Short mmCIF file of C-alpha atoms and ligand atoms in Angstrom, two decimals:
data_model
loop_
_atom_site.label_atom_id
_atom_site.label_comp_id
_atom_site.label_asym_id
_atom_site.label_seq_id
_atom_site.Cartn_x
_atom_site.Cartn_y
_atom_site.Cartn_z
CA MET W 25 -76.82 -130.68 24.71
CA LYS W 26 -73.44 -128.65 24.48
CA LEU W 27 -75.39 -125.95 23.49
CA ILE W 28 -77.63 -126.04 26.53
CA ILE W 29 -74.63 -126.87 28.86
CA CYS W 30 -73.08 -123.45 27.84
CA ILE W 31 -76.27 -121.48 28.53
CA SER W 32 -77.12 -123.02 31.64
CA LEU W 33 -73.39 -122.26 32.59
CA ALA W 34 -73.77 -118.77 31.23
CA LEU W 35 -77.04 -118.41 33.28
CA LEU W 36 -75.27 -119.74 36.60
CA ALA W 37 -72.49 -117.46 36.22
CA LEU W 38 -74.70 -114.30 35.90
CA LEU W 39 -76.61 -115.83 39.28
CA VAL W 40 -73.44 -116.00 41.36
CA ASP W 41 -72.36 -112.54 39.87
CA ALA W 42 -75.29 -110.69 40.62
CA LYS W 43 -75.73 -109.28 44.18
CA ASP W 44 -79.42 -109.49 44.98
CA ALA W 45 -79.76 -107.79 48.39
CA ALA W 46 -82.87 -109.95 48.92
CA LYS W 47 -80.14 -112.93 49.01
CA GLU W 48 -77.78 -110.84 51.25
CA THR W 49 -79.65 -110.78 54.63
CA VAL W 50 -78.71 -111.16 58.23
CA SER W 51 -78.78 -114.90 58.82
CA LYS W 52 -75.51 -114.66 55.99
CA HIS W 53 -73.93 -111.44 57.05
CA GLY W 54 -74.48 -111.80 60.98
CA GLN W 55 -73.04 -109.02 63.13
CA LEU W 56 -72.02 -105.92 61.24
CA SER W 57 -68.83 -103.61 62.20
CA VAL W 58 -67.18 -100.62 60.91
CA LYS W 59 -63.35 -101.55 59.31
CA GLY W 60 -61.62 -98.34 58.14
CA ALA W 61 -64.18 -96.57 55.80
CA ASN W 62 -66.25 -100.11 55.30
CA LEU W 63 -69.31 -101.70 56.59
CA VAL W 64 -68.15 -105.07 57.07
CA ASN W 65 -70.08 -108.58 58.12
CA LYS W 66 -69.46 -111.13 60.45
CA ASN W 67 -66.30 -112.24 58.66
CA GLY W 68 -65.19 -108.82 58.25
CA GLU W 69 -65.86 -108.83 54.50
CA ILE W 70 -67.13 -105.74 53.09
CA VAL W 71 -70.94 -105.83 52.88
CA GLN W 72 -73.31 -103.48 50.97
CA LEU W 73 -76.91 -102.91 52.58
CA LYS W 74 -79.51 -101.98 49.78
CA GLY W 75 -82.98 -101.13 50.43
CA MET W 76 -85.96 -98.79 51.38
CA ALA W 77 -86.75 -96.08 53.58
CA LEU W 78 -90.58 -96.19 55.11
CA TYR W 79 -92.22 -92.61 54.90
CA TRP W 80 -93.08 -90.54 57.64
CA SER W 81 -94.59 -92.62 60.34
CA GLN W 82 -97.54 -90.29 61.08
CA TRP W 83 -98.66 -89.83 57.76
CA MET W 84 -97.84 -93.28 55.87
CA PRO W 85 -99.08 -95.76 58.84
CA GLN W 86 -100.73 -98.10 56.45
CA TYR W 87 -96.85 -99.07 55.25
CA TRP W 88 -95.61 -99.48 58.91
CA ASN W 89 -96.66 -103.18 59.03
CA LYS W 90 -95.24 -107.03 58.43
CA ASP W 91 -97.08 -106.96 55.18
CA THR W 92 -95.03 -104.08 53.84
CA ILE W 93 -91.84 -105.25 55.35
CA ASP W 94 -92.38 -108.72 53.58
CA GLY W 95 -92.75 -107.01 50.26
CA ILE W 96 -89.52 -104.91 51.01
CA HIS W 97 -87.51 -107.94 51.05
CA ASP W 98 -89.58 -110.36 48.44
CA SER W 99 -90.44 -107.68 45.84
CA CYS W 100 -88.22 -104.47 46.64
CA HIS W 101 -85.30 -106.88 47.02
CA SER W 102 -83.89 -105.53 49.65
CA ASN W 103 -81.89 -106.29 52.91
CA VAL W 104 -82.27 -103.44 55.12
CA VAL W 105 -85.13 -101.01 55.79
CA ARG W 106 -85.34 -97.66 57.52
CA ALA W 107 -88.11 -96.56 59.80
CA SER W 108 -88.18 -93.11 59.55
CA MET W 109 -89.97 -92.25 63.05
CA ALA W 110 -91.70 -88.71 63.22
CA VAL W 111 -90.53 -86.91 66.03
CA ASP W 112 -91.80 -83.11 65.94
CA ASP W 113 -95.17 -82.33 67.42
CA GLY W 114 -95.29 -79.57 64.66
CA GLN W 115 -95.36 -82.42 61.90
CA GLY W 116 -99.13 -83.89 62.83
CA GLY W 117 -98.53 -86.24 65.76
CA GLY W 118 -94.82 -87.46 65.74
CA TYR W 119 -93.04 -88.96 68.99
CA LEU W 120 -93.14 -85.85 71.11
CA PHE W 121 -96.74 -85.43 70.92
CA ASP W 122 -97.79 -89.27 70.37
CA PRO W 123 -94.90 -91.71 71.86
CA ASP W 124 -97.18 -94.88 72.51
CA THR W 125 -98.54 -94.73 69.08
CA GLN W 126 -95.37 -94.09 67.69
CA MET W 127 -93.06 -96.57 69.73
CA GLN W 128 -95.65 -99.12 68.76
CA ARG W 129 -95.20 -98.53 65.02
CA VAL W 130 -91.39 -98.50 65.31
CA GLU W 131 -91.64 -102.18 67.63
CA THR W 132 -94.25 -103.51 64.70
CA VAL W 133 -91.85 -103.37 61.93
CA ILE W 134 -88.78 -103.91 64.36
CA GLU W 135 -90.15 -107.37 64.88
CA ALA W 136 -91.03 -107.70 61.60
CA ALA W 137 -88.14 -106.85 60.06
CA ILE W 138 -86.04 -109.56 62.60
CA ALA W 139 -88.89 -112.04 61.22
CA ASP W 140 -88.06 -111.37 57.83
CA ASP W 141 -84.25 -111.70 58.25
CA LEU W 142 -83.49 -108.08 57.49
CA TYR W 143 -81.14 -105.16 58.86
CA ILE W 144 -83.45 -102.09 60.36
CA ILE W 145 -82.07 -98.79 60.63
CA VAL W 146 -84.45 -97.05 63.59
CA ASP W 147 -84.29 -93.01 62.75
CA TRP W 148 -85.25 -90.28 64.85
CA HIS W 149 -86.86 -88.35 61.82
CA GLU W 150 -86.56 -84.72 62.61
CA GLU W 151 -84.34 -81.42 61.94
CA LYS W 152 -83.95 -79.88 65.39
CA ALA W 153 -82.93 -83.17 67.30
CA ASP W 154 -80.48 -81.24 69.34
CA THR W 155 -83.45 -79.44 71.05
CA HIS W 156 -84.87 -83.05 72.06
CA GLN W 157 -81.94 -84.37 73.18
CA ALA W 158 -83.42 -85.87 76.74
CA GLN W 159 -86.11 -87.34 74.65
CA ALA W 160 -83.67 -88.94 72.14
CA VAL W 161 -81.71 -90.20 74.80
CA ASP W 162 -84.53 -92.19 76.30
CA PHE W 163 -86.44 -93.27 72.87
CA PHE W 164 -82.57 -94.78 71.93
CA SER W 165 -82.05 -96.16 75.53
CA LYS W 166 -85.84 -98.02 75.48
CA ILE W 167 -84.86 -99.02 71.79
CA SER W 168 -81.39 -100.66 72.55
CA LYS W 169 -82.35 -102.10 75.67
CA LYS W 170 -85.38 -104.11 73.93
CA TYR W 171 -83.78 -104.71 70.59
CA GLY W 172 -79.79 -104.58 70.89
CA LYS W 173 -78.89 -107.87 71.24
CA HIS W 174 -80.26 -108.75 67.70
CA PRO W 175 -77.79 -107.82 64.98
CA ASN W 176 -80.58 -106.70 62.72
CA ILE W 177 -80.81 -103.50 64.37
CA LEU W 178 -78.92 -100.15 63.49
CA TYR W 179 -79.41 -96.82 65.18
CA GLU W 180 -79.72 -93.53 63.25
CA THR W 181 -79.67 -90.62 65.62
CA PHE W 182 -80.45 -87.65 64.20
CA ASN W 183 -82.28 -87.61 60.38
CA GLU W 184 -81.23 -83.92 59.28
CA PRO W 185 -79.76 -81.09 61.23
CA THR W 186 -79.74 -78.13 58.96
CA ASP W 187 -77.45 -75.08 59.87
CA GLN W 188 -76.31 -76.70 63.46
CA SER W 189 -72.52 -76.65 64.35
CA TRP W 190 -70.86 -79.73 63.81
CA SER W 191 -68.01 -79.53 66.34
CA SER W 192 -70.39 -77.64 68.70
CA THR W 193 -73.46 -78.79 68.84
CA LEU W 194 -74.23 -81.72 66.58
CA LYS W 195 -71.08 -83.89 67.90
CA PRO W 196 -72.23 -83.24 71.62
CA TYR W 197 -75.70 -84.63 70.71
CA HIS W 198 -74.47 -87.56 69.13
CA GLU W 199 -72.19 -88.28 71.60
CA ALA W 200 -74.61 -88.19 74.63
CA VAL W 201 -77.03 -90.21 72.37
CA ILE W 202 -74.48 -93.04 71.66
CA LYS W 203 -73.47 -93.10 75.42
CA ALA W 204 -77.10 -94.45 76.06
CA ILE W 205 -77.21 -96.92 73.24
CA ARG W 206 -73.50 -98.03 74.15
CA ALA W 207 -74.83 -98.67 77.82
CA ASN W 208 -76.98 -101.80 76.33
CA ASP W 209 -75.58 -102.47 73.09
CA PRO W 210 -71.97 -102.63 72.56
CA ASN W 211 -71.43 -103.90 68.96
CA ASN W 212 -74.55 -102.71 66.54
CA ILE W 213 -74.08 -99.73 63.92
CA ILE W 214 -74.68 -95.92 64.88
CA ILE W 215 -75.28 -93.76 62.13
CA VAL W 216 -74.82 -90.10 62.59
CA GLY W 217 -76.45 -87.16 61.08
CA THR W 218 -74.55 -84.47 59.34
CA ALA W 219 -75.24 -80.61 59.10
CA GLN W 220 -77.03 -79.22 55.83
CA TRP W 221 -79.80 -81.90 55.55
CA SER W 222 -77.14 -84.40 56.03
CA GLN W 223 -74.65 -83.54 53.25
CA ARG W 224 -71.89 -82.04 55.41
CA VAL W 225 -70.08 -85.01 55.59
CA ASP W 226 -66.34 -83.01 55.48
CA GLU W 227 -66.91 -81.47 58.83
CA PRO W 228 -66.88 -85.03 61.17
CA ALA W 229 -64.05 -86.20 58.27
CA ASP W 230 -61.79 -83.05 60.39
CA ASP W 231 -63.50 -84.07 63.62
CA PRO W 232 -65.03 -87.68 64.09
CA ILE W 233 -66.65 -89.29 66.85
CA LYS W 234 -64.45 -91.29 68.88
CA GLY W 235 -66.03 -95.03 69.52
CA THR W 236 -66.43 -98.22 67.60
CA ASN W 237 -68.97 -99.03 64.87
CA ILE W 238 -69.92 -95.15 64.13
CA MET W 239 -70.98 -93.92 60.56
CA TYR W 240 -71.74 -90.79 59.11
CA THR W 241 -74.88 -89.61 57.22
CA LEU W 242 -75.21 -88.60 53.57
CA HIS W 243 -78.42 -87.94 51.83
CA PHE W 244 -79.21 -87.12 48.29
CA TYR W 245 -82.06 -86.25 45.74
CA ALA W 246 -80.50 -87.34 42.47
CA GLY W 247 -81.73 -84.60 40.39
CA THR W 248 -80.54 -81.74 42.73
CA HIS W 249 -77.24 -82.56 44.45
CA LYS W 250 -75.19 -83.78 41.53
CA GLN W 251 -71.23 -84.15 41.33
CA TRP W 252 -70.02 -81.34 43.54
CA LEU W 253 -71.85 -83.57 46.79
CA ARG W 254 -70.24 -86.62 45.24
CA ASP W 255 -66.94 -84.98 44.79
CA LEU W 256 -67.35 -83.48 48.79
CA ALA W 257 -68.19 -86.98 50.08
CA GLN W 258 -65.26 -88.62 48.06
CA GLY W 259 -62.97 -86.01 49.72
CA ALA W 260 -64.46 -87.20 53.53
CA ILE W 261 -64.17 -90.96 52.58
CA ASP W 262 -60.84 -90.68 51.29
CA LYS W 263 -60.09 -89.36 54.70
CA GLY W 264 -61.71 -92.64 56.10
CA LEU W 265 -65.06 -91.08 56.85
CA PRO W 266 -67.31 -94.25 56.87
CA ILE W 267 -70.50 -93.03 55.29
CA PHE W 268 -73.84 -94.65 55.24
CA VAL W 269 -76.88 -93.46 52.74
CA THR W 270 -80.03 -93.52 54.73
CA GLU W 271 -81.97 -91.71 52.39
CA TYR W 272 -81.83 -90.71 48.57
CA GLY W 273 -84.11 -89.96 46.06
CA THR W 274 -84.21 -90.42 42.07
CA ASP W 275 -85.81 -87.04 41.56
CA ASN W 276 -85.15 -83.47 41.75
CA VAL W 277 -86.46 -81.90 44.54
CA ASP W 278 -86.57 -78.35 43.28
CA VAL W 279 -89.34 -76.57 41.16
CA VAL W 280 -89.49 -79.57 38.95
CA ASN W 281 -90.83 -82.46 40.76
CA GLN W 282 -89.35 -85.42 38.53
CA VAL W 283 -87.38 -88.43 38.25
CA ASP W 284 -83.76 -87.70 37.00
CA GLU W 285 -82.71 -91.14 35.62
CA GLU W 286 -79.01 -89.97 34.32
CA GLU W 287 -78.05 -88.59 37.35
CA SER W 288 -79.73 -91.39 39.64
CA LYS W 289 -77.37 -93.82 37.66
CA LEU W 290 -74.62 -91.95 37.87
CA TRP W 291 -75.11 -91.83 41.87
CA TRP W 292 -75.41 -95.38 41.89
CA ALA W 293 -72.30 -96.15 40.01
CA TRP W 294 -70.34 -94.06 42.49
CA LEU W 295 -72.38 -95.59 45.41
CA ASP W 296 -71.46 -99.10 44.06
CA LYS W 297 -67.72 -98.34 43.44
CA ASN W 298 -67.08 -96.99 46.93
CA ASN W 299 -69.27 -100.04 48.52
CA LEU W 300 -71.43 -97.75 50.18
CA SER W 301 -75.09 -98.80 51.48
CA TYR W 302 -78.37 -97.05 50.78
CA THR W 303 -81.76 -96.86 51.39
CA ASN W 304 -84.24 -95.28 49.31
CA TRP W 305 -86.88 -92.53 49.96
CA ALA W 306 -89.38 -94.02 50.02
CA ILE W 307 -92.41 -96.71 50.55
CA CYS W 308 -95.30 -94.16 49.90
CA ASP W 309 -97.79 -93.77 47.45
CA ALA W 310 -97.94 -89.93 47.62
CA ASN W 311 -97.72 -87.91 44.48
CA GLU W 312 -94.28 -87.29 44.54
CA ALA W 313 -91.63 -88.45 42.09
CA SER W 314 -89.71 -90.17 44.72
CA ALA W 315 -92.28 -92.46 45.30
CA ALA W 316 -91.77 -96.00 45.03
CA LEU W 317 -95.30 -97.28 44.90
CA ILE W 318 -98.25 -95.79 42.68
CA ALA W 319 -101.26 -94.24 44.52
CA ASN W 320 -103.50 -96.47 46.63
CA THR W 321 -100.90 -99.65 46.59
CA PRO W 322 -102.26 -102.16 49.45
CA ALA W 323 -99.59 -103.37 51.83
CA ASN W 324 -99.60 -106.60 50.53
CA LYS W 325 -98.82 -105.20 47.01
CA VAL W 326 -95.69 -103.35 48.15
CA CYS W 327 -93.22 -103.51 45.10
CA GLN W 328 -94.72 -105.80 43.08
CA ALA W 329 -94.48 -104.95 39.38
CA ASP W 330 -97.85 -103.72 38.96
CA TYR W 331 -97.69 -101.22 41.76
CA LEU W 332 -94.47 -99.80 41.03
CA THR W 333 -93.73 -95.92 39.70
CA LEU W 334 -91.31 -95.28 37.65
CA SER W 335 -89.11 -94.78 40.58
CA GLY W 336 -89.92 -97.54 42.04
CA LYS W 337 -89.30 -99.50 39.29
CA LEU W 338 -85.54 -98.16 38.60
CA VAL W 339 -84.67 -98.45 42.75
CA VAL W 340 -85.91 -102.41 42.70
CA GLU W 341 -84.03 -102.89 39.43
CA GLN W 342 -80.72 -101.63 41.22
CA ASN W 343 -81.48 -103.83 44.52
CA LYS W 344 -81.36 -106.69 42.37
CA LYS W 345 -77.80 -105.94 40.91
C1 LIG B 411 -65.04 -102.65 47.43
O1 LIG B 411 -65.47 -104.16 47.64
C2 LIG B 411 -64.82 -104.67 46.78
C3 LIG B 411 -65.10 -106.08 47.36
O2 LIG B 411 -65.07 -106.57 48.56
C4 LIG B 411 -63.37 -104.96 46.87
O3 LIG B 411 -62.55 -105.57 46.12
C5 LIG B 411 -63.32 -103.28 46.53
O4 LIG B 411 -61.71 -102.92 46.95
C6 LIG B 411 -64.07 -102.41 47.50
N1 LIG B 411 -63.54 -100.89 46.96
C7 LIG B 411 -63.46 -99.97 47.83
C8 LIG B 411 -63.03 -98.38 47.39
O5 LIG B 411 -63.13 -100.16 49.12
#
């Protein structure tokens, strides 16, 4: 009997300690905001979002639906999903080319995320957004008007800038989009992209945007971007910059397309130490090491054990911690 009680208590302690992201959802944490460099919940307590990014909306529409969002919560153990909406018409039918189809996909997953108690990042997924500022302003104006009253929503204004100047190009672009969002939504988090595929968080650390609840994007692929990028990001955090990792892969994106488990673990340890939030690239079944799903995974099996790749298994385990 004593033994049973001891074991039960030990199990209970484990359950209490574990931070399964699937249990840390919107009904518990409510309205998010930024305090210092941290993301905090409705009570001002530090909160960590952990979840999955959907793959390019024009190439994997089979995962832009409610079944997938259910799976992202229940089986990927997430409290957040990122809707990576393709923009450029040079990429096979993004928002600039077919706004109605793309808007419909985005609204479908926003409404599913709200129904499933998940946070959702609405991502303008391209590299040249500064050349489509008017369209971005219009898009985010519509999204914030329709959904800004829900604490579920986060906005990501520009996925991955490349070699644009932070101070003279990126910052003014973000300010224009932020102004449009804030006209409808005074509170929800806005995450802004940084130069060099969202690695150069050191630049806004020295020249931040004025405003409330603004965070800055950091992206990495574990096998390619290593300690040097963690050092650069740590420097920005130490200066008080709030960072959100809206995209990361467990793999190497150079010549070798394979999972780097050891380096992924170093990244997760660093992210968790800094209480940073992160969404994994990606919910897709493409022949890429970073894909979470095996080939031909149906939407209603997303993240179920038999359908996970090596990367998917590691990520789901991490989301449960
Ligand atoms: C991370 O969050 C925990 C719990 O709120 C807190 O004790 C710790 O100081 C935070 N770490 C950093 C680096 O802010």
